[in-house]
């Protein structure tokens, strides 16, 4: 295959993006400039280059808007539950189960995983750390152990599969020209393998430091944590009490209990139904593409309406708009930078280059990344081991920027491009890359990620937490990759 100068420029910009990530810098600027230069060189038109920058962002936004919408609805639902106190009521009973530090470790893992799977770790971590971590520490679990399990279960195991909201697998699959389900199911399996392995190693590391329940050591640790967060919590409580009317207190008492039961049951029903469709004999009954995200998004929207009306009555007409606005703000803060990055890597697939480069229906549509990989197939070893660990390394490197999601378009595009020479299913390859990117940048391995929030809420050093997580997480990633090579 003859490669044009635009192909080589695309390869150069891709390499520059990876190097930029290695230096822990943002890659939005190089991807926008790269899109402009590649389009200008390919079309031979400066105007075409400017148009391509806009079109690339527009195409990426159109492809990924469902991601922003599901984040918006889930965050809006969580905020509406906070209004009536249902968010706290949902997990307070779990405190009674933590009879000792060993039980607390695994209870914290399960609760963090389930809540993060449905609501994402970022909004879930403050709730979990505020209500469950002090109880776990009082039961004997050290603060570092609590921080490790919250990070591994939430920002590692739950976020790396993102099986319910399916944002991560959708990002990965779209840029690789695959269906979301091709990546989502495999990512779910690999995330559990990685997580269970990491949890086992972390438990072994923490075993000897777990104290007896309600011991002096445990109480001192809890008092230290409370002292670190007391000022903030007192101010928040005073503001809340001053602004809360008596009528709202009554509604919170009643409806908080109702929704503390209704929401978990609804989400459990959603999960059971989604799993049941995978074993349905009728093709029409199975979820495909973004159907799963649409289903849970619709359920979240209905629960949001019910919770807002239950708390605010007529004021729900305004309140629900505020919740949705806050949800969109959160979504765009979390995912906004991904749009120009995805736009550049969409140039790697012929499915999108026609729209980005404004090419006619009959015009040949380049696939810059796919063409590069295809031309190099003769020199790429057809070895599953080489391909799997290679894409895992790329995923880890792309995760060094601290987001975990910005590298997903790259690992997805590479996996799709290598499908003919990798010696392994492209969906499996993409899932491996997703594990590397999200586990690294999502908040388990690097201190400049959302791991800062976990460390802050648990009262431990973020650098020490990242160091403690390294061996468990890397062991999990290696074991999961080997399992993918051998059994998937």
PDB file of C-alpha atoms in Angstrom, residues 29 68 77 89 128 202 236 247 253 257 260 301 306 310 313 318 324-326 332 355 362 378 407 419 437 464 477:
ATOM      1  CA  UNK A  29      -3.476  20.830  21.861  1.00  0.00           C
ATOM      2  CA  UNK A  68     -22.334  12.745  28.176  1.00  0.00           C
ATOM      3  CA  UNK A  77     -30.161  11.333  40.055  1.00  0.00           C
ATOM      4  CA  UNK A  89     -29.734   5.973  54.086  1.00  0.00           C
ATOM      5  CA  UNK A 128     -18.516   6.098  50.711  1.00  0.00           C
ATOM      6  CA  UNK A 202      -3.692  -5.794  48.773  1.00  0.00           C
ATOM      7  CA  UNK A 236     -21.575  22.261  55.787  1.00  0.00           C
ATOM      8  CA  UNK A 247     -41.520  21.052  55.887  1.00  0.00           C
ATOM      9  CA  UNK A 253     -37.593  11.610  56.663  1.00  0.00           C
ATOM     10  CA  UNK A 257     -36.516   5.932  53.404  1.00  0.00           C
ATOM     11  CA  UNK A 260     -33.237   4.363  49.834  1.00  0.00           C
ATOM     12  CA  UNK A 301     -34.441   9.930  34.392  1.00  0.00           C
ATOM     13  CA  UNK A 306     -39.903  10.961  41.130  1.00  0.00           C
ATOM     14  CA  UNK A 310     -41.285  13.868  46.178  1.00  0.00           C
ATOM     15  CA  UNK A 313     -43.436  19.241  44.876  1.00  0.00           C
ATOM     16  CA  UNK A 318     -37.136  24.310  38.735  1.00  0.00           C
ATOM     17  CA  UNK A 324     -29.619  18.240  35.010  1.00  0.00           C
ATOM     18  CA  UNK A 325     -27.520  21.378  34.543  1.00  0.00           C
ATOM     19  CA  UNK A 326     -25.165  20.249  37.304  1.00  0.00           C
ATOM     20  CA  UNK A 332     -18.277  18.054  30.317  1.00  0.00           C
ATOM     21  CA  UNK A 355     -17.316  13.413   7.207  1.00  0.00           C
ATOM     22  CA  UNK A 362     -17.679   8.454  -4.312  1.00  0.00           C
ATOM     23  CA  UNK A 378       4.774  -7.893   7.394  1.00  0.00           C
ATOM     24  CA  UNK A 407      -6.205   7.217  25.706  1.00  0.00           C
ATOM     25  CA  UNK A 419      -6.968  -7.166  14.021  1.00  0.00           C
ATOM     26  CA  UNK A 437      -5.478   2.986  30.437  1.00  0.00           C
ATOM     27  CA  UNK A 464       2.197   6.665  49.485  1.00  0.00           C
ATOM     28  CA  UNK A 477      -3.095  -6.414  34.975  1.00  0.00           C
TER      29      UNK A 477
END
